[in-house]
GROMACS .gro file of C-alpha atoms in nm:
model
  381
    1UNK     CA    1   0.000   0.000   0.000
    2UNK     CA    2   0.273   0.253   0.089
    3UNK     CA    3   0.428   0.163  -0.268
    4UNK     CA    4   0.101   0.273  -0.427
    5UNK     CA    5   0.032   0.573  -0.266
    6UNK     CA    6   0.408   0.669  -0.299
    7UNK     CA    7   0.296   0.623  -0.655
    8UNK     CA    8  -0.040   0.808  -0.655
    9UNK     CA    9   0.162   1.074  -0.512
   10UNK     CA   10   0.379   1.159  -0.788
   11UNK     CA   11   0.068   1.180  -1.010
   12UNK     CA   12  -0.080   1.397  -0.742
   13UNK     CA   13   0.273   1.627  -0.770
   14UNK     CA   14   0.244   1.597  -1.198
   15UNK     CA   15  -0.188   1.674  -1.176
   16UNK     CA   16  -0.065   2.042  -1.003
   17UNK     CA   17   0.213   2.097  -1.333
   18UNK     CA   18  -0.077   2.066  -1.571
   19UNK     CA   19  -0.143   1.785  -1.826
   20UNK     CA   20   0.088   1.719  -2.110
   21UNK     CA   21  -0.008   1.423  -2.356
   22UNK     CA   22   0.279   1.163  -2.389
   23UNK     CA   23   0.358   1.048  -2.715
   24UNK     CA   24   0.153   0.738  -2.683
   25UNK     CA   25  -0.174   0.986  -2.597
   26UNK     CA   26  -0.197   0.933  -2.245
   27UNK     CA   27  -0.153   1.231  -2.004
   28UNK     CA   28   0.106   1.270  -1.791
   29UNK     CA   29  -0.125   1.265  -1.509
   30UNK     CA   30  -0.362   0.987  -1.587
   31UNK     CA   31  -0.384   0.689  -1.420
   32UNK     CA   32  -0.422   0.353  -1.595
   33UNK     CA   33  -0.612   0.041  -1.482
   34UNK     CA   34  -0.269  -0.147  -1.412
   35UNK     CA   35  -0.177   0.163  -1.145
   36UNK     CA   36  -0.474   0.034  -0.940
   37UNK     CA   37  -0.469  -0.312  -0.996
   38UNK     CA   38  -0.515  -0.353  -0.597
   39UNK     CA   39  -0.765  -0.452  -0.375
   40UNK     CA   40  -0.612  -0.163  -0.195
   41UNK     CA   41  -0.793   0.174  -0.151
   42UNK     CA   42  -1.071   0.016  -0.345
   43UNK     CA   43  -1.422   0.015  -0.211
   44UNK     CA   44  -1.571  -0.303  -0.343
   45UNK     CA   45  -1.411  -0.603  -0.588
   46UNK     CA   46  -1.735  -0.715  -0.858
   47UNK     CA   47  -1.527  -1.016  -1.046
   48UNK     CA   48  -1.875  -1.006  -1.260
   49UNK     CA   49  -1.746  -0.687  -1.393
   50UNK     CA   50  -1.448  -0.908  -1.550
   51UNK     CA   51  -1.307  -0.930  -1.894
   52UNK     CA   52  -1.697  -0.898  -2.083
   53UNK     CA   53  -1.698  -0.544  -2.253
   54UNK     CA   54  -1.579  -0.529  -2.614
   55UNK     CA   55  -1.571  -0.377  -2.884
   56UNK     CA   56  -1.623  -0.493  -3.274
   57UNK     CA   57  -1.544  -0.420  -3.641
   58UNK     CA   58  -1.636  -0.683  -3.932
   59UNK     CA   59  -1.402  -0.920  -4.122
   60UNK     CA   60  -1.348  -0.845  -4.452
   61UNK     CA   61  -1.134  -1.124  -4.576
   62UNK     CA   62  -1.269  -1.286  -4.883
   63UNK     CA   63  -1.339  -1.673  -4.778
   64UNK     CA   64  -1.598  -1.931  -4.740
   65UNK     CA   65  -1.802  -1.898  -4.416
   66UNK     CA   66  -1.776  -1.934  -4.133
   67UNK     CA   67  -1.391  -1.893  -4.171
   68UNK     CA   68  -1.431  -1.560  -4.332
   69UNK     CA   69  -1.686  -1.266  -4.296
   70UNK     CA   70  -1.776  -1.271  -3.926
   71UNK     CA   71  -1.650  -1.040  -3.697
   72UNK     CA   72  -1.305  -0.909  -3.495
   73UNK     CA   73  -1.364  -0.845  -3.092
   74UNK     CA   74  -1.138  -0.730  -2.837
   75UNK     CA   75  -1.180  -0.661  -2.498
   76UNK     CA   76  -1.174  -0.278  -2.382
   77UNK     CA   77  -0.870  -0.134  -2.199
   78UNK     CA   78  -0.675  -0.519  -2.278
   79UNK     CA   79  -0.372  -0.502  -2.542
   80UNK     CA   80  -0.491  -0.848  -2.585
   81UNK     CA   81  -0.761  -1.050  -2.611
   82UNK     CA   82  -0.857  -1.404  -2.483
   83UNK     CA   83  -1.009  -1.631  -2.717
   84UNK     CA   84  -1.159  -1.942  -2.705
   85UNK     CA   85  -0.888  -2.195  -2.775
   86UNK     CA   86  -0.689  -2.014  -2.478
   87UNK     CA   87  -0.455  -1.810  -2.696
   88UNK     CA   88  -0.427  -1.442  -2.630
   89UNK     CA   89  -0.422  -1.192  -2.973
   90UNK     CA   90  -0.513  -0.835  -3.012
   91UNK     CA   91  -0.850  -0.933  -3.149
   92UNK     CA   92  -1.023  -1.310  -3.126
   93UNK     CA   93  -1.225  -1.423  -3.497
   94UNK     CA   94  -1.610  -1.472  -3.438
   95UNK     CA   95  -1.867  -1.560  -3.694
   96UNK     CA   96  -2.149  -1.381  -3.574
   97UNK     CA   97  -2.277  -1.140  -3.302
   98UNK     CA   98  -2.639  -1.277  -3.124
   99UNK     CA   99  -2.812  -0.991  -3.053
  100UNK     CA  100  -3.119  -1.200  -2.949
  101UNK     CA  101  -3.055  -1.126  -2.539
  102UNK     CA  102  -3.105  -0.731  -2.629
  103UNK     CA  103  -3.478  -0.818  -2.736
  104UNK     CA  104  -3.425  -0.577  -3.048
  105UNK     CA  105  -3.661  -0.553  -3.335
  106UNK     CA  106  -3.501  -0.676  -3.724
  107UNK     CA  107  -3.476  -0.270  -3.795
  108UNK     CA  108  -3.332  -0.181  -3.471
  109UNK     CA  109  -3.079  -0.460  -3.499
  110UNK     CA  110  -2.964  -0.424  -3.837
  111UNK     CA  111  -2.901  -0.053  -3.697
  112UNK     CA  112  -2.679  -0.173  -3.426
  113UNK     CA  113  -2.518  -0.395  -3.717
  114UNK     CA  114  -2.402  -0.107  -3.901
  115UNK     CA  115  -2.283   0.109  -3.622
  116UNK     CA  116  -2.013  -0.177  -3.499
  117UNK     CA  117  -1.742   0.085  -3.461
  118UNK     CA  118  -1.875   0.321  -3.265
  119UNK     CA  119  -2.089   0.025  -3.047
  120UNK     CA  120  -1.929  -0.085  -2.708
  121UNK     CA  121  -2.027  -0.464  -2.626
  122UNK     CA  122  -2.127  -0.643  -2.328
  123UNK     CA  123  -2.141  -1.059  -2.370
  124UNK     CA  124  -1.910  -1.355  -2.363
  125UNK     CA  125  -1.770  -1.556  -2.635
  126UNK     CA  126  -1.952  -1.883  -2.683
  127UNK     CA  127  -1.966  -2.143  -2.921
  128UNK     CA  128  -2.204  -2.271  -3.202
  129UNK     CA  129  -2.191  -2.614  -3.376
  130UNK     CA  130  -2.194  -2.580  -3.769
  131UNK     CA  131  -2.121  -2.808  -4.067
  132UNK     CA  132  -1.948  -3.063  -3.857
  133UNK     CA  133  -1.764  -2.774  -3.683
  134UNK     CA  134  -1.735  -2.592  -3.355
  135UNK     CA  135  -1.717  -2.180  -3.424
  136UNK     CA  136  -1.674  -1.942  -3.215
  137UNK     CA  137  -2.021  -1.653  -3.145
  138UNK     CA  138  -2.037  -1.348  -2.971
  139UNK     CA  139  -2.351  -1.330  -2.751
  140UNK     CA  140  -2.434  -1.001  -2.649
  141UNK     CA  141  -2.579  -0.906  -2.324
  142UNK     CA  142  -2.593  -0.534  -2.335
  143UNK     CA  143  -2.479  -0.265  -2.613
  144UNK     CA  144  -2.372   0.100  -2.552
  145UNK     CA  145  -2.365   0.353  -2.795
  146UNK     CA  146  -2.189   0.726  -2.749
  147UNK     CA  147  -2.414   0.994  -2.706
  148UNK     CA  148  -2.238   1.213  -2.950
  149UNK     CA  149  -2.056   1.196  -3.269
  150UNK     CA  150  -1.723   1.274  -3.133
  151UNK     CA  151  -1.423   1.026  -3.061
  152UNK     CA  152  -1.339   0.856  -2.755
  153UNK     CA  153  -1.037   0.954  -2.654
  154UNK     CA  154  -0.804   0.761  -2.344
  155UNK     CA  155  -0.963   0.409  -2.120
  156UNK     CA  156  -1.299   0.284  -2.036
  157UNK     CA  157  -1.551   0.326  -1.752
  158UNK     CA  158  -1.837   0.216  -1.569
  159UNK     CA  159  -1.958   0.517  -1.354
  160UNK     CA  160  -2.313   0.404  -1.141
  161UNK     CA  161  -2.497   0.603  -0.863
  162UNK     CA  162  -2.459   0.451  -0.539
  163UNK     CA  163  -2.756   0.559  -0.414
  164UNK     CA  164  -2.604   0.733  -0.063
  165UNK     CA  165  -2.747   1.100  -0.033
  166UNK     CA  166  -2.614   1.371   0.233
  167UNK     CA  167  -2.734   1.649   0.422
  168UNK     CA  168  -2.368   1.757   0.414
  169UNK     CA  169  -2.051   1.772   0.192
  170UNK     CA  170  -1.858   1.592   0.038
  171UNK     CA  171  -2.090   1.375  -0.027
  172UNK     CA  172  -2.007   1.105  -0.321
  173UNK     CA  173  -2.280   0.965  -0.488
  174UNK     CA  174  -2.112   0.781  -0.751
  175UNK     CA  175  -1.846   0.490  -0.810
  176UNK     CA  176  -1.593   0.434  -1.094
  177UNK     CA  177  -1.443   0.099  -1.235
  178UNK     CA  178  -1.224   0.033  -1.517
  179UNK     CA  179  -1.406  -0.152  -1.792
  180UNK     CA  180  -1.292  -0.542  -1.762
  181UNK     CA  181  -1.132  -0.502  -1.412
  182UNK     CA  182  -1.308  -0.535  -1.073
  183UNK     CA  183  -1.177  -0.246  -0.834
  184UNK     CA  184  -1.456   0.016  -0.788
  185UNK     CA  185  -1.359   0.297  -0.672
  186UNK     CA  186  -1.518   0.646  -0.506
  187UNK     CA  187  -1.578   0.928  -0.827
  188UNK     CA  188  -1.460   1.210  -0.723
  189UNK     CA  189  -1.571   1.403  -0.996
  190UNK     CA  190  -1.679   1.351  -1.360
  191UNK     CA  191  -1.610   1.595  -1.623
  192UNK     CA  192  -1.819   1.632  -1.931
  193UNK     CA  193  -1.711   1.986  -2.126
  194UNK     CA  194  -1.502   1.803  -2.341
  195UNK     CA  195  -1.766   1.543  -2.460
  196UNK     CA  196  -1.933   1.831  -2.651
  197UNK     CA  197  -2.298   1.757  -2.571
  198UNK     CA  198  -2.593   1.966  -2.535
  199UNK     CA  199  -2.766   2.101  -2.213
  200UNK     CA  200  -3.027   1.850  -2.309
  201UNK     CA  201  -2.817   1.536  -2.401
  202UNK     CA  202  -2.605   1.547  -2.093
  203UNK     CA  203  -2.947   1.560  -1.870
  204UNK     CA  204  -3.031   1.229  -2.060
  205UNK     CA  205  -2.679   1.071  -1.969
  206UNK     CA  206  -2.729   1.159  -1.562
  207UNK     CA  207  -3.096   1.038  -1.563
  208UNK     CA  208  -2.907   0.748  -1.721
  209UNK     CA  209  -2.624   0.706  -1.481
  210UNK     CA  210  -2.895   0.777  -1.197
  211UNK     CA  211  -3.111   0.427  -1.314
  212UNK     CA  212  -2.829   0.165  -1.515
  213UNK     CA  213  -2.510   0.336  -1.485
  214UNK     CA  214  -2.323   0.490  -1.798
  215UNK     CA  215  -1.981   0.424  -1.960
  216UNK     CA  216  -1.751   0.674  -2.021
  217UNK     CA  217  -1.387   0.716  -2.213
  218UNK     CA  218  -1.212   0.945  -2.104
  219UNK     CA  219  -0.877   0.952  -1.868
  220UNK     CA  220  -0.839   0.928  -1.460
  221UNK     CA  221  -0.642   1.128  -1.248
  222UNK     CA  222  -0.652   1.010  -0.889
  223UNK     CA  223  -0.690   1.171  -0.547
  224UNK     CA  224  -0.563   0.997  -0.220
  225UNK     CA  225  -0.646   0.950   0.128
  226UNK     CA  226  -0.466   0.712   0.380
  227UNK     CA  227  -0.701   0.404   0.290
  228UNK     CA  228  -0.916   0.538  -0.015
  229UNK     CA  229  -0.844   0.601  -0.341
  230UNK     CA  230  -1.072   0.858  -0.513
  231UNK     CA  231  -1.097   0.887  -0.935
  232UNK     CA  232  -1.163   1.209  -1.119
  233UNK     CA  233  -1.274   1.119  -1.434
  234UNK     CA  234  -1.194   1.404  -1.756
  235UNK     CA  235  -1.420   1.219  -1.984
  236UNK     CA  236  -1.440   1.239  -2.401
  237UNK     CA  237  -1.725   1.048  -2.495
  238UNK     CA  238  -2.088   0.895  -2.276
  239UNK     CA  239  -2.223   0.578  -2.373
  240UNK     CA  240  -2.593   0.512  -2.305
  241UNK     CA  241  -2.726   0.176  -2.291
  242UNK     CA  242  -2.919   0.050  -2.623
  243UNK     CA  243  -3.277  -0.059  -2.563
  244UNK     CA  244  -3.554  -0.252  -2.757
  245UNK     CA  245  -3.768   0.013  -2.921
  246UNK     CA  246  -4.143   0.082  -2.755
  247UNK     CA  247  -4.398  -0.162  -2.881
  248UNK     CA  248  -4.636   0.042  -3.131
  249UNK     CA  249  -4.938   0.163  -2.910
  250UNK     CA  250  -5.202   0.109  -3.175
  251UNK     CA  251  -5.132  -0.284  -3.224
  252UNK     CA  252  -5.367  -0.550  -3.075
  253UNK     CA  253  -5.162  -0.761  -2.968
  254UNK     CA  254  -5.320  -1.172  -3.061
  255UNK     CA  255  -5.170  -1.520  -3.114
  256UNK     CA  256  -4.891  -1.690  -2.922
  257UNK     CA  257  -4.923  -1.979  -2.692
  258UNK     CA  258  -5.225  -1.827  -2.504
  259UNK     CA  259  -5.413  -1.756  -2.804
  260UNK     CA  260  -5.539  -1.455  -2.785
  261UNK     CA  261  -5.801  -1.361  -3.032
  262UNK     CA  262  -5.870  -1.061  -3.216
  263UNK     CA  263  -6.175  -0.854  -3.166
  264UNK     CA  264  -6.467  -0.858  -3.363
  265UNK     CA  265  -6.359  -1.052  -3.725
  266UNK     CA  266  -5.992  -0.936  -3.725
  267UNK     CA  267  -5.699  -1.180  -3.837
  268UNK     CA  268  -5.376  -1.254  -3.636
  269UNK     CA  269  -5.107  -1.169  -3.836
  270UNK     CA  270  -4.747  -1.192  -3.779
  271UNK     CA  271  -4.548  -0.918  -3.641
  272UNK     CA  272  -4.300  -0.800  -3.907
  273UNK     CA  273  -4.105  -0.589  -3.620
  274UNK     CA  274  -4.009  -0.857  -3.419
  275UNK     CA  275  -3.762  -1.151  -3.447
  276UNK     CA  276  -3.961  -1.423  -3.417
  277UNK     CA  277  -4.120  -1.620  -3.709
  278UNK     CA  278  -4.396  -1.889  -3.713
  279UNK     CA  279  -4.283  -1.968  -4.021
  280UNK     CA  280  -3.887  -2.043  -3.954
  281UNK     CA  281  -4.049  -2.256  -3.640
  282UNK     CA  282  -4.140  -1.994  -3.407
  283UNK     CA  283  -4.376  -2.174  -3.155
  284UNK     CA  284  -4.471  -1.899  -2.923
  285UNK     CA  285  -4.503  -1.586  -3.227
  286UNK     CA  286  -4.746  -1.321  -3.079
  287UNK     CA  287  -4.864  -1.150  -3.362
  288UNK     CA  288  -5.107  -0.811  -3.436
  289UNK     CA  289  -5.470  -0.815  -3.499
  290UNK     CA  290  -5.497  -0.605  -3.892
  291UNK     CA  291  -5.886  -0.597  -4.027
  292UNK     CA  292  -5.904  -0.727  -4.391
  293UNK     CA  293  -6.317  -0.824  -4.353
  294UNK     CA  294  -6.573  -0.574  -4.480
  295UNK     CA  295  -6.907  -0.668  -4.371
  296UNK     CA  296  -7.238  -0.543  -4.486
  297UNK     CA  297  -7.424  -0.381  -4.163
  298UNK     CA  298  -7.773  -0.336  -4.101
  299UNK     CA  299  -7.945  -0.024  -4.088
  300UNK     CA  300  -7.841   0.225  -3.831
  301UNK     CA  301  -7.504   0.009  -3.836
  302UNK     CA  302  -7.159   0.080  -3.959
  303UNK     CA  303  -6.841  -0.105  -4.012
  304UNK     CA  304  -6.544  -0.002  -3.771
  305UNK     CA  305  -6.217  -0.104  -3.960
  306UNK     CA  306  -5.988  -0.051  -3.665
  307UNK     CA  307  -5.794  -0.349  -3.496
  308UNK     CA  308  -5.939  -0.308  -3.182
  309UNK     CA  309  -6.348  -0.340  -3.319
  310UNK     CA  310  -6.291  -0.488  -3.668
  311UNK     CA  311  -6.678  -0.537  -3.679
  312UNK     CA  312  -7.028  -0.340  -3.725
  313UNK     CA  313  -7.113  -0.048  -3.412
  314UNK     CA  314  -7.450   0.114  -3.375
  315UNK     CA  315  -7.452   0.487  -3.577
  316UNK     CA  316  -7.425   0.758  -3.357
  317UNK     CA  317  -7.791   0.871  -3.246
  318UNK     CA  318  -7.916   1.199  -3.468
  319UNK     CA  319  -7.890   1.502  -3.290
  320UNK     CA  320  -8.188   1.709  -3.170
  321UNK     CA  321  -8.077   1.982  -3.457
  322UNK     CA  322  -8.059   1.762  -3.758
  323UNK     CA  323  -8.459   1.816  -3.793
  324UNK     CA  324  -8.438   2.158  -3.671
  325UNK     CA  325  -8.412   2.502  -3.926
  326UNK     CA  326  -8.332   2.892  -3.717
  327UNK     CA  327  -8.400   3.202  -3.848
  328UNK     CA  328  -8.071   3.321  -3.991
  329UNK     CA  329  -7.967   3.559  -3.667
  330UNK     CA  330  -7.952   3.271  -3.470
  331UNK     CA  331  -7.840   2.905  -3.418
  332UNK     CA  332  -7.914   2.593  -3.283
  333UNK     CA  333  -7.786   2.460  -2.946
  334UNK     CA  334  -7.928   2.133  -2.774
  335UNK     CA  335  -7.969   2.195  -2.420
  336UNK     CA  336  -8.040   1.900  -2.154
  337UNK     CA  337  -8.159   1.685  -2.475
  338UNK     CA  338  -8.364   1.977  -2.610
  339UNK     CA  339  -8.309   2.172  -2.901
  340UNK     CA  340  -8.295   2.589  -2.943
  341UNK     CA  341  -8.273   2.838  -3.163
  342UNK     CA  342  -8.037   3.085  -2.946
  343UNK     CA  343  -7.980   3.413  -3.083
  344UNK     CA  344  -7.614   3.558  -3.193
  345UNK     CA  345  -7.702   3.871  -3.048
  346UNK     CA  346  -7.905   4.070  -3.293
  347UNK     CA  347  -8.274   3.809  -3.310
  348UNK     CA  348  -8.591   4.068  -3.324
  349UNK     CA  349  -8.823   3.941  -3.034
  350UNK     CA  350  -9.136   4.176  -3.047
  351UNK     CA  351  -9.015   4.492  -2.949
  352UNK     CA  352  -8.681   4.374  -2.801
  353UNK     CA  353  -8.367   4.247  -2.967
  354UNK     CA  354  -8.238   3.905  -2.789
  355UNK     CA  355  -7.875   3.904  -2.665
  356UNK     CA  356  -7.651   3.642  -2.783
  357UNK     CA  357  -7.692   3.316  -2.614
  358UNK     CA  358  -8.081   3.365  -2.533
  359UNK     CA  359  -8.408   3.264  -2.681
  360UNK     CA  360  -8.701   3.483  -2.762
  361UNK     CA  361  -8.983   3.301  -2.549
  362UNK     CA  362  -9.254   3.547  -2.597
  363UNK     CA  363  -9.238   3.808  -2.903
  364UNK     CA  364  -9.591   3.989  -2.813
  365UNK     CA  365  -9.435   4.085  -2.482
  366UNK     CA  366  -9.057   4.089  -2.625
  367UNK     CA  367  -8.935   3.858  -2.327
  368UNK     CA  368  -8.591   3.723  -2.422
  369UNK     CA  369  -8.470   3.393  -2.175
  370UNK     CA  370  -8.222   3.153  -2.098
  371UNK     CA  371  -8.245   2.815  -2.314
  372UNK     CA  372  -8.483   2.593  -2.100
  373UNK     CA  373  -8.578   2.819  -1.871
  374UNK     CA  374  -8.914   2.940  -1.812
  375UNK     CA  375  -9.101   3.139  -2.010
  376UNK     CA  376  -9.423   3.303  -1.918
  377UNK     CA  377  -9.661   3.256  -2.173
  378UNK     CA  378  -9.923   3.572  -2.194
  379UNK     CA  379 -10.033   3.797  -2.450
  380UNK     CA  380  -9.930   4.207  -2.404
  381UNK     CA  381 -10.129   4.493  -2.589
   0.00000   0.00000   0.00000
């Protein structure tokens, strides 16, 4: 322990000189996963956290599949990766990514196909069995894309929100690993200015970071006490985590092993937005209720083509007015069931003129009223 802080105290000296990129790219100041590497100072060890985040890019070598045309993946913040014959390379050869644990529709997964390079992965390399063969597949638990355009510059992060709140300060509220090592640490503070994000888009990456935790790139400088270590994290780029795209309100949802019918005499039809096919040999397809039946309806009857009736609905009762004609200074209003001509402020009543919104009741005695109220019926000289 001495060693290290002896060591975290010659960054501490540098941090105070300002930062000055090394040929390689790395500050002078920043620390690297392999300066931690220590159960020491850390708050927590999460061996779950392990070797699983990596990134992708496609093969391009002309050959016969599976040998050719899958994809490169190498661990984040590793010079080398570990494949699944044991040997260690830069990147490890995998036919295919299985995106089928991210629960993404055929759109939104061809998406995440074509944005490989900017895409950080979350999964474990598995194995398939094909033409006679064992080959090697990527299966994807989570996927993180950056939350702007711009490059990711220096190592890899998980920041998450501890949940601990304060009535006094400092309070930390946040904890910091290395991607594909398991020392947490306390986050001192998180930069963002250089990420160049909008008011709005950073608000979306802490609600984020509040709920599942965000990744960052960026580099560490660290801050010391006699038993903790504390990260300050400059970061270049925010990674949110990808999700499966909200199921289209307006579909009625039918089918699947429950059966669920369709209303009225709507078909069950396959769900073109999801990945799973009745016809490929999916048993338990839900599907969405469409309305290809046109019906002839009785009288007073017409036919609702919406998914959720599909079928013939009573017409709308006529309202008092339809059978109704006003003089042309006013206009009818159904009040309490009952329709009235109400004036629109310039209807002759007798020798009055009615004020918009009331009904001449008696003209020989020019007695303007309410609609529906009273009206005293008598005849004036």
């Amino acid at each position: 322990m001495q060693n290290q802080l002896l060591r975290l105290l010659c960054v501490t000296v540098v941090l105070s000189q300002g930062c000055a990129a090394q040929p390689g790219g790395r500050p002078d100041d920043a620390i690297g996963p392999n300066d931690l590497a220590s159960d020491e100072g850390a708050l927590r060890v999460a061996s779950a956290e392990s070797s699983t985040y990596y990134t992708a890019t496609r093969d391009y070598r002309r050959c016969a599949w599976p040998f050719c045309g899958g994809f490169w993946v190498s661990e984040v913040n590793h010079a080398e990766t570990t494949c699944p014959d044991g040997s260690t390379a830069e990147a490890c050869y995998v036919t295919d990514l299985d995106l089928e644990g991210l629960a993404l529709n055929e759109r939104d997964a061809d998406d995440l196909r074509g944005a490989l390079d900017t895409t950080i992965f979350r999964g474990e390399i598995g194995s398939a069995f094909v033409a006679d063969r064992d080959i090697a597949v990527f299966v994807v638990s989570e996927a993180w894309q950056p939350l702007t355009e711009g490059a990711p510059v220096g190592d890899f992060f998980k920041v998450v929100d501890n949940g601990i709140r304060c009535i006094t300060t400092p309070c930390y509220t946040q904890e910091a690993a290395f991607l594909n090592y398991p020392w947490w640490f306390t986050l001192d503070q998180l930069e963002t200015r250089r990420v160049d994000a909008t008011d709005e888009e950073l608000a979306t990456a802490f609600e984020t970071l509040a709920t599942d935790g965000i990744l960052v790139a960026g580099w560490a400088r660290a801050r010391f006490t006699r038993t903790d270590v504390f990260l300050r994290i400059r970061a270049s780029q925010i990674y949110l985590p990808v999700r499966p795209s909200p199921v289209d309100p307006g579909g009625v949802v039918c089918g699947g092993f429950a059966g669920i019918p369709c209303p009225g005499h709507g078909a069950c039809m396959d769900d073109p937005t999801d990945s799973c096919d009745p016809a490929a040999g999916g048993a338990d397809c839900t599907g969405l209720c469409e309305c290809y039946t046109r019906l002839r309806c009785a009288p007073g009857y017409h036919f609702d083509e919406s998914p959720e009736v599909c079928g013939c609905v009573e017409d709308a009762p006529l309202s008092p007015c339809a059978t109704v004609r006003c003089a042309a200074d006013t206009t009818c209003e159904v009040v309490d069931g009952t329709a009235y001509c109400v004036s629109n402020g310039s209807q002759a009543c007798g020798s009055s003129t009615c004020g918009a919104g009331s009904v001449c009741c008696n003209a020989s005695c020019g007695i303007c009223t309410p609609p529906g109220a009273a009206c005293i019926q008598i005849a004036c000289l």
